[in-house]
Structures are given as C-alpha cells and as structure tokens.
Short mmCIF file of C-alpha atoms and ligand atoms in Angstrom, two decimals:
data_model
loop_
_atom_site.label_atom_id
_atom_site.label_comp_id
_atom_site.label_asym_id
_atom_site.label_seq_id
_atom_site.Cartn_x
_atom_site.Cartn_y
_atom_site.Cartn_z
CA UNK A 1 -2.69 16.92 -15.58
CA UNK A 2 0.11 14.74 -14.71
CA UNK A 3 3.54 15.21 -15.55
CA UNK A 4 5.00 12.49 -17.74
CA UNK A 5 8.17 11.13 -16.90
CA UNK A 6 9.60 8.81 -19.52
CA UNK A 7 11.61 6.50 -17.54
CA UNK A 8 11.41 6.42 -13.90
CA UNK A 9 13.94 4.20 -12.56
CA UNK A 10 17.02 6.12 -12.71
CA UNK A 11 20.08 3.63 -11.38
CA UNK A 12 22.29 6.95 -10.90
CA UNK A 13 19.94 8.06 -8.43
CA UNK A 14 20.98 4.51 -6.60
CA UNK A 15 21.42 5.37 -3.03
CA UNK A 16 21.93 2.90 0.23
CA UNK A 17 19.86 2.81 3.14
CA UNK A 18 20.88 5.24 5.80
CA UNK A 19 23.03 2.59 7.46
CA UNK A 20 24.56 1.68 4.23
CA UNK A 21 23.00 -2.22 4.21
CA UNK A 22 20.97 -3.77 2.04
CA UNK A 23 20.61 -6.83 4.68
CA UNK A 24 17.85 -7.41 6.88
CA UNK A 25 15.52 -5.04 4.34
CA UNK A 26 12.00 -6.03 5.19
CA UNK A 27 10.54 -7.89 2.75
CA UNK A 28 6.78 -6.20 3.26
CA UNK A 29 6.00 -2.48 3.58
CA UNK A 30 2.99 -1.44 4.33
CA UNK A 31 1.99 2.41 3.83
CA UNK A 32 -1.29 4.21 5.01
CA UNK A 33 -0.14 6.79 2.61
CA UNK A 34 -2.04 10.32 4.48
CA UNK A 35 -2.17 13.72 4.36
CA UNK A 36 -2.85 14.35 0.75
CA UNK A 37 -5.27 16.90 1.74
CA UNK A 38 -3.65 18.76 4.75
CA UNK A 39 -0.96 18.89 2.47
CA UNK A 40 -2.99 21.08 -0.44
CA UNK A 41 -4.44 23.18 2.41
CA UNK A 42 -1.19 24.17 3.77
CA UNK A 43 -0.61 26.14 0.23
CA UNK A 44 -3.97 27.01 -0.45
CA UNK A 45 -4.67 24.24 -3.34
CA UNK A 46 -8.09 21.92 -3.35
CA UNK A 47 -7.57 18.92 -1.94
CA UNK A 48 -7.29 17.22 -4.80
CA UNK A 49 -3.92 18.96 -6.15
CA UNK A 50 -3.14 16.77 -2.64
CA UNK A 51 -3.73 13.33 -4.31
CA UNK A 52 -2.25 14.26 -7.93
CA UNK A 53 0.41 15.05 -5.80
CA UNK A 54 0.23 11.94 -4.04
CA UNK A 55 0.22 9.73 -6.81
CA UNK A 56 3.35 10.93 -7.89
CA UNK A 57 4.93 10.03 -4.32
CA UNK A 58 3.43 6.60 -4.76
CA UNK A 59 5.20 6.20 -7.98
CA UNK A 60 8.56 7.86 -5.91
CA UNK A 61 8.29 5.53 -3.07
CA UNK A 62 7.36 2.28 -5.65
CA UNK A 63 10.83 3.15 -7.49
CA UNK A 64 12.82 3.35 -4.13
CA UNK A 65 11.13 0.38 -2.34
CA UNK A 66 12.24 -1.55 -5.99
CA UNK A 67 15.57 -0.38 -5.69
CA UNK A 68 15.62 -1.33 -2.14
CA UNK A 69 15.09 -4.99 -2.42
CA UNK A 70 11.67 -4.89 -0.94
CA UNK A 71 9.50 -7.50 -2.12
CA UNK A 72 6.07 -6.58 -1.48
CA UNK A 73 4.22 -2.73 -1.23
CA UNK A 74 1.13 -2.26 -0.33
CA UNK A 75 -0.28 0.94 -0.35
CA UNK A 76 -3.58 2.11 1.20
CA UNK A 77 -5.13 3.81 -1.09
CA UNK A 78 -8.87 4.60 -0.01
CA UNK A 79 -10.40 3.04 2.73
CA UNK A 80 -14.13 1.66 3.30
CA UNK A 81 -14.08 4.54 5.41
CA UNK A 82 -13.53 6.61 2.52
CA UNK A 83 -16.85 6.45 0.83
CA UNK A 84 -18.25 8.92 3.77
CA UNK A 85 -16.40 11.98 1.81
CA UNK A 86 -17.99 14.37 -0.53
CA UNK A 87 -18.95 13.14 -4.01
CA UNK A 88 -16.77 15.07 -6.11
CA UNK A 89 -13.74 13.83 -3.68
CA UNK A 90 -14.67 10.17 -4.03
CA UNK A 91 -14.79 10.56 -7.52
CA UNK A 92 -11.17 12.27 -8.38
CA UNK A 93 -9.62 9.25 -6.13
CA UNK A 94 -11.50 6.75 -7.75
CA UNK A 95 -9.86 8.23 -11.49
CA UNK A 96 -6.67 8.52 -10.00
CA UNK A 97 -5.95 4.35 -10.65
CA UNK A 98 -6.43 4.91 -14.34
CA UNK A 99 -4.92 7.83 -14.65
CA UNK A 100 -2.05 6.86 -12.53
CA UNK A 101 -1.69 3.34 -14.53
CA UNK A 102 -2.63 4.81 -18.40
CA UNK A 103 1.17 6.51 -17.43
CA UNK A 104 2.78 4.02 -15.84
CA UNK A 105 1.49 0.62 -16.45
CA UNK A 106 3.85 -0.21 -19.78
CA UNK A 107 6.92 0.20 -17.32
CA UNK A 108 5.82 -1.42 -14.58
CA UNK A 109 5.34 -4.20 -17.29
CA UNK A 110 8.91 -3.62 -18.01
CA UNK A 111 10.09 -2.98 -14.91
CA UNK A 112 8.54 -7.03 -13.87
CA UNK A 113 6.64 -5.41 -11.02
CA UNK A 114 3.05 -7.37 -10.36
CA UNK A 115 -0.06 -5.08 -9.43
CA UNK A 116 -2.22 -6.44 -7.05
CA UNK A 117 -5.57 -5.25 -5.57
CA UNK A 118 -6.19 -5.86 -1.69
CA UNK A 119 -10.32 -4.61 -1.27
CA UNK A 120 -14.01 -4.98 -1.93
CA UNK A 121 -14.21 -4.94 -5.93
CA UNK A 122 -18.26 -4.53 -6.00
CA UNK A 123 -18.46 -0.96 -5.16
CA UNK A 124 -15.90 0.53 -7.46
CA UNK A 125 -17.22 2.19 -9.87
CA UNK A 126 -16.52 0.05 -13.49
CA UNK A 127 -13.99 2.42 -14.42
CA UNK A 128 -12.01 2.06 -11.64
CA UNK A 129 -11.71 -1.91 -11.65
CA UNK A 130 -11.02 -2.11 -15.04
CA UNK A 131 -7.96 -0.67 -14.61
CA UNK A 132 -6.63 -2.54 -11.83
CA UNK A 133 -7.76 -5.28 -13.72
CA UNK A 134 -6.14 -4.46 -16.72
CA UNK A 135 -2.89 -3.86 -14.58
CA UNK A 136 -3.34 -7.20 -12.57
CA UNK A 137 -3.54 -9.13 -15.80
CA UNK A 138 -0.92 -7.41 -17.42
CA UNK A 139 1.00 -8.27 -15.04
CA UNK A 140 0.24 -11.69 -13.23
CA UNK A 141 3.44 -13.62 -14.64
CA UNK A 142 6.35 -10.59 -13.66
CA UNK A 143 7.70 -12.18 -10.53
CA UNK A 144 9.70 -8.80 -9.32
CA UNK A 145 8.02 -6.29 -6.99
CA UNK A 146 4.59 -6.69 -5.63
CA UNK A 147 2.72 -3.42 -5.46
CA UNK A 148 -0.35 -4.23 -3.69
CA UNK A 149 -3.00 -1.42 -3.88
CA UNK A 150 -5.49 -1.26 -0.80
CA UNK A 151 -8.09 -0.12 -2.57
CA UNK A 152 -11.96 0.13 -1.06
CA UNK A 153 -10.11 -1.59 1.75
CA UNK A 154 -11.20 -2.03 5.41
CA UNK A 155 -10.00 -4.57 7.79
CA UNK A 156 -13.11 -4.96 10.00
CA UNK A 157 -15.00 -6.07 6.37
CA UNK A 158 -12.03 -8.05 6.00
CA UNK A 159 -12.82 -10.06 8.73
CA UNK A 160 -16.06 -9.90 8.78
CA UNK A 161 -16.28 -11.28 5.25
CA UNK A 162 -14.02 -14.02 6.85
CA UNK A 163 -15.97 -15.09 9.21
CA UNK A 164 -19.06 -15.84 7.63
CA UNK A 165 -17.09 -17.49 4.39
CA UNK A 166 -15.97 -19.99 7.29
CA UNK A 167 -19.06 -20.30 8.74
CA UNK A 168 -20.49 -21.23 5.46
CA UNK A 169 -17.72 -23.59 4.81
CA UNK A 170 -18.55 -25.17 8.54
CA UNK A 171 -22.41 -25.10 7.45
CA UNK A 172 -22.13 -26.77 4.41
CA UNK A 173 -19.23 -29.80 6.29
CA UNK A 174 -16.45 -28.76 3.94
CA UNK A 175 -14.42 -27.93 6.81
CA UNK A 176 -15.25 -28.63 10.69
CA UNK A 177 -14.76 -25.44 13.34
CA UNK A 178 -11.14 -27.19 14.34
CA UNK A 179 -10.15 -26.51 11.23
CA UNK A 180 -10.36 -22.95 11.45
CA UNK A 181 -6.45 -22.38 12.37
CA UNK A 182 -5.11 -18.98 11.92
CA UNK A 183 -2.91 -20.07 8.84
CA UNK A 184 -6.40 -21.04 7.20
CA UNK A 185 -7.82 -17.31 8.55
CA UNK A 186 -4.78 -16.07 6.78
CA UNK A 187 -5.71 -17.76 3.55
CA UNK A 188 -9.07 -16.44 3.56
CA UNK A 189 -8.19 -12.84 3.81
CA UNK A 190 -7.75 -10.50 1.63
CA UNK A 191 -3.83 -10.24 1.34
CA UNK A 192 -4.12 -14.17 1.27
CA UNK A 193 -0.91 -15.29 -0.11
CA UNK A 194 0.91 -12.11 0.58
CA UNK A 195 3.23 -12.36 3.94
CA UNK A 196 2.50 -10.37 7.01
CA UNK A 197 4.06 -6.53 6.78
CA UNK A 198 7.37 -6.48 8.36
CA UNK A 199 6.90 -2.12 8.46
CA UNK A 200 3.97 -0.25 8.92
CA UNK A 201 4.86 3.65 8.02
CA UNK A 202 2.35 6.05 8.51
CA UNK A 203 2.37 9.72 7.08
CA UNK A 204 0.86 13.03 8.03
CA UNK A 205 1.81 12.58 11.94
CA UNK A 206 -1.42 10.47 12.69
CA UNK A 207 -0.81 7.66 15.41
CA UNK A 208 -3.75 4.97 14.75
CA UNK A 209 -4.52 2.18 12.27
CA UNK A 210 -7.66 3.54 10.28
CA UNK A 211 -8.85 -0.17 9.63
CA UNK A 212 -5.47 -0.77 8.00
CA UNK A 213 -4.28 -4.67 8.15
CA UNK A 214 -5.34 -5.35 11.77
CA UNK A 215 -4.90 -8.91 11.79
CA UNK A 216 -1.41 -8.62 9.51
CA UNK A 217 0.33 -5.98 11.64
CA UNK A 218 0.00 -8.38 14.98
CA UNK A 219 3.94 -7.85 14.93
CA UNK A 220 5.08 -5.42 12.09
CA UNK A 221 7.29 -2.60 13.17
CA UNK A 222 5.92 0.50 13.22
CA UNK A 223 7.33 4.31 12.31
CA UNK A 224 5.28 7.25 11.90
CA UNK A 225 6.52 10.51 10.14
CA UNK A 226 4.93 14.24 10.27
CA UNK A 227 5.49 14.37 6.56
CA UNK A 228 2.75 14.94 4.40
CA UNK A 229 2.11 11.84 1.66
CA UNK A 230 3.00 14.13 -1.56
CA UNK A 231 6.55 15.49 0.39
CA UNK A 232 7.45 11.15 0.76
CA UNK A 233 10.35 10.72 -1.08
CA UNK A 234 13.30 7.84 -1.20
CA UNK A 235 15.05 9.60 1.60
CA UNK A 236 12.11 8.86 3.86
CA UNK A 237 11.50 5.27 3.17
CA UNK A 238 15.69 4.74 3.76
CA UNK A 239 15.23 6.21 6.80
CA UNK A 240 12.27 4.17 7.45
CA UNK A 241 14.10 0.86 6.33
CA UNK A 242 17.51 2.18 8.83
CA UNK A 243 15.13 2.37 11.64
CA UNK A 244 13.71 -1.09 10.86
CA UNK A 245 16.95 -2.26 10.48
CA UNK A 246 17.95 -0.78 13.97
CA UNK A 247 15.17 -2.68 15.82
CA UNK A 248 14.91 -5.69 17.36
CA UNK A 249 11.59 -8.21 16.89
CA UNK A 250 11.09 -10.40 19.60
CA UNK A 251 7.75 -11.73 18.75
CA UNK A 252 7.28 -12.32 22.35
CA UNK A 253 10.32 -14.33 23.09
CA UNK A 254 13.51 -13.37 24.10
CA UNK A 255 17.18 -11.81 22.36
CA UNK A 256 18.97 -14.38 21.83
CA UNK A 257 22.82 -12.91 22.88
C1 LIG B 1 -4.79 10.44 2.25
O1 LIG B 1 -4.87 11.81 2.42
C2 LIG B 1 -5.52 9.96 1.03
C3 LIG B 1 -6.79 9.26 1.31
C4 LIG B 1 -7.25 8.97 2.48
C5 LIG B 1 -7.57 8.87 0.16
P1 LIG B 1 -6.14 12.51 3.06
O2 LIG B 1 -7.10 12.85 1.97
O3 LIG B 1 -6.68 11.71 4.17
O4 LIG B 1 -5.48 13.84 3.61
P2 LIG B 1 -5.78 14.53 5.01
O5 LIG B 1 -5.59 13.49 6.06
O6 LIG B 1 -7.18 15.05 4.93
O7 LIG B 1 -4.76 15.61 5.09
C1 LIG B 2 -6.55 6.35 6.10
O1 LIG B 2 -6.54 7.73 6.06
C2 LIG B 2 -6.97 5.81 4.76
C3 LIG B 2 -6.02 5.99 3.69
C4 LIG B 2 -4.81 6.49 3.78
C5 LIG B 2 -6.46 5.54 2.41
P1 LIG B 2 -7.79 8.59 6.54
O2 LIG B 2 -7.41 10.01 6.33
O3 LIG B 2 -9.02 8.11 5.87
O4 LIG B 2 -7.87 8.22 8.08
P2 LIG B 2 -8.53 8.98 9.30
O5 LIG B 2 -9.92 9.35 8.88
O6 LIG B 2 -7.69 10.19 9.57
O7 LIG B 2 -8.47 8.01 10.42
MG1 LIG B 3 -6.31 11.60 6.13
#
C-alpha cells in the first residue's frame, strides 16, 4: 500500500530556507494538515488515496522541519470533529498511525526524533493507541525533534477537560482559585510541557482554526497555502519558515528600532 523508502533523510537534498538563514527558525510548527480529500477528488481517487497520500507528506514535511532546525511539529491529524465522518473513513485514518509508524518508527528511533500524542486516548480504537504508544515509548529518551501528533484532538475538550480538573483540584483544597494562573492552565493542557507554536500553516486554502490549539496560537504567526496536504513538500514549509522569518511579533508592544 505504501511505498517503502529505505532511508529518508537524504543530506544531499539539504536546502536553505528561502532567505538562505537558518536564524530566527521557529522553534514550534504547528500544521492543520487539510485537504487530503479535495485533493483525491480533483483526480478522481476515493478519498482515502488522499490520506495515503498524506501520510507520505507528513513524513516529507517531518524530514524538512528536522533538517530545518525546528524543534517541535505538531501535526493535526484528526480532530474531535472528525468522528462525525462516515465509518469506513474514520476507520482508514485511524490505521493510518500504524501503518504509517510499522514503516517508519525504527528511523525515527534512529533519526532521535520523540513521538508524542496531543488528544483524548479513550476513544481510539486499541489498535490505534498501541501504536502511538509503542512509538512514544520507543522513543521517550531521543532528545532531537518532537513530532507531536494531534490525534482525536479538539481544543474546546481541551479546555473543557481543564477546567473541571481545576475545579476538582479547588474542590478538594489542593490548590485555591488564585492559583489558577495561566502558566498553571498551560500545564494542565494537553501540549503541557510543549511551548506555544511560533507558526500556524494551514493547507487546502481554508482560513479558520477547526478547534486547533486555541489557547496556544494567542500569538503564533499565521500562513495559509491553497496547496492540497499530499502536494506539501520541503519547498513549502521553507517558504513558510522565510515568511516567518520576514515578520515581525510584537506581542502587543512596540518595535524596538
Ligand atoms: C485532512 O483532509 C485530513 C483530515 C481532516 C483527517 P480532509 O479529509 O479534511 O480533506 P478535505 O478537506 O475534505 O479536502
Ligand atoms: C481540520 O480539518 C482537522 C484536521 C486537519 C485533522 P477539517 O477538514 O476537519 O476541518 P473543517 O471541517 O474543514 O473545518
Ligand atoms: Mg478538510
């Protein structure tokens, strides 16, 4: 089903960001990886040639964000949004993790990347969280790229689940309602641990959020491309970084020149 690559970082396919820096590369990227789907339709394929497809830009993009310098990579996968798709759908994306790892996982062991899961584990089907387990374990001590899978993800249950753990917490006098700062929100969520995004890219030519990270995009930089998720390749994610690079972040003070 999947082509196999044997090795998949290729050095002599180096290239420098569009500006020709490696400085100033954000440290988190954050991609609500779409159009799987319109991308299939536009050659007459089932949507699901769309996310094989896809998985092999994720594996494109986790190369050239490596090669980059980038330090974390999360990648919305499925959403808890997602669910509301037809059956067979659901269930090809929720084999694609195994599938995608049973290929990969031995170099991203190599290659001292560390999976992560960002999500609600309880409704994945067994199959499906082993894996990312598997991967997670495998590789919890490699201290080189984070690739952070938003997987049954949703910020609103994110937040919600917050909340009440709080609330509980304030309940039960292990923490009083002044403690609730938004560095101890930040704990509590789901990317707890992981710094805020620095760039949010969006494919497919949709302009909104889909319950992506509200709370950690509060100041991320934003770029939006009309490419479809399977067409992503290095060349977009340099131009991406060279447009991040470009920009300015305020934060809601002032230039300082
Ligand atoms: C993104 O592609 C993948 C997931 C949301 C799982 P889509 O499946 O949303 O593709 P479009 O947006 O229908 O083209
Ligand atoms: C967002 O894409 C979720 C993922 C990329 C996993 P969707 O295709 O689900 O978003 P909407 O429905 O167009 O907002
Ligand atoms: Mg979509």
């Amino acid at each position: 089903m999947i082509n196999r690559v044997r090795s998949w970082w290729r050095q002599e396919d180096k290239q420098q960001p569009l500006e020709g820096s490696f400085d100033n590369v954000p440290e988190h990227v954050a991609i609500i990886m779409d159009g799987n789907g319109r991308w299939a339709k536009s050659r007459g394929l089932p949507r699901i040639v769309g996310h094989q497809n896809g998985m092999k830009a994720v594996k494109r993009t986790t190369i050239a964000a490596d090669e980059l310098g980038i330090k974390f990579l999360t990648l919305y996968a499925f959403s808890t949004e997602n669910w509301k798709r037809p059956k067979d759908e659901v269930d090809f994306l929720m084999r694609l993790p195994q599938e995608f790892l049973a290929i990969e996982l031995e170099e991203l062991i190599q290659k001292n990347v560390q999976v992560r899961m960002m999500g609600n584990k309880e409704e994945l089907p067994k199959h499906t969280l082993a894996a990312m387990e598997e991967a997670m374990r495998r590789t919890e001590h490699n201290d080189g790229l984070v690739l952070n899978f938003a997987l049954n993800y949703g910020s609103r249950k994110e937040m919600t689940d917050c909340v009440q753990n709080l609330a509980k917490q304030v309940e039960e006098g292990i923490i009083t309602s002044a403690d609730i700062t938004s560095e101890l929100i930040d704990k509590h969520l789901l990317s707890g641990g992981i710094p805020d995004p620095d760039l949010l890219i969006r494919t497919s030519g949709e302009m909104r959020l889909s319950n992506f990270m509200l709370w950690q995009i509060a100041y991320s930089e934003m770029w939006f491309t009309d490419i479809y998720w399977p067409e992503f390749n290095k060349n977009h994610l340099y131009e991406a970084v060279a447009e991040y690079q470009r920009r300015t972040r305020r934060y809601g003070g002032l230039t300082s020149s």
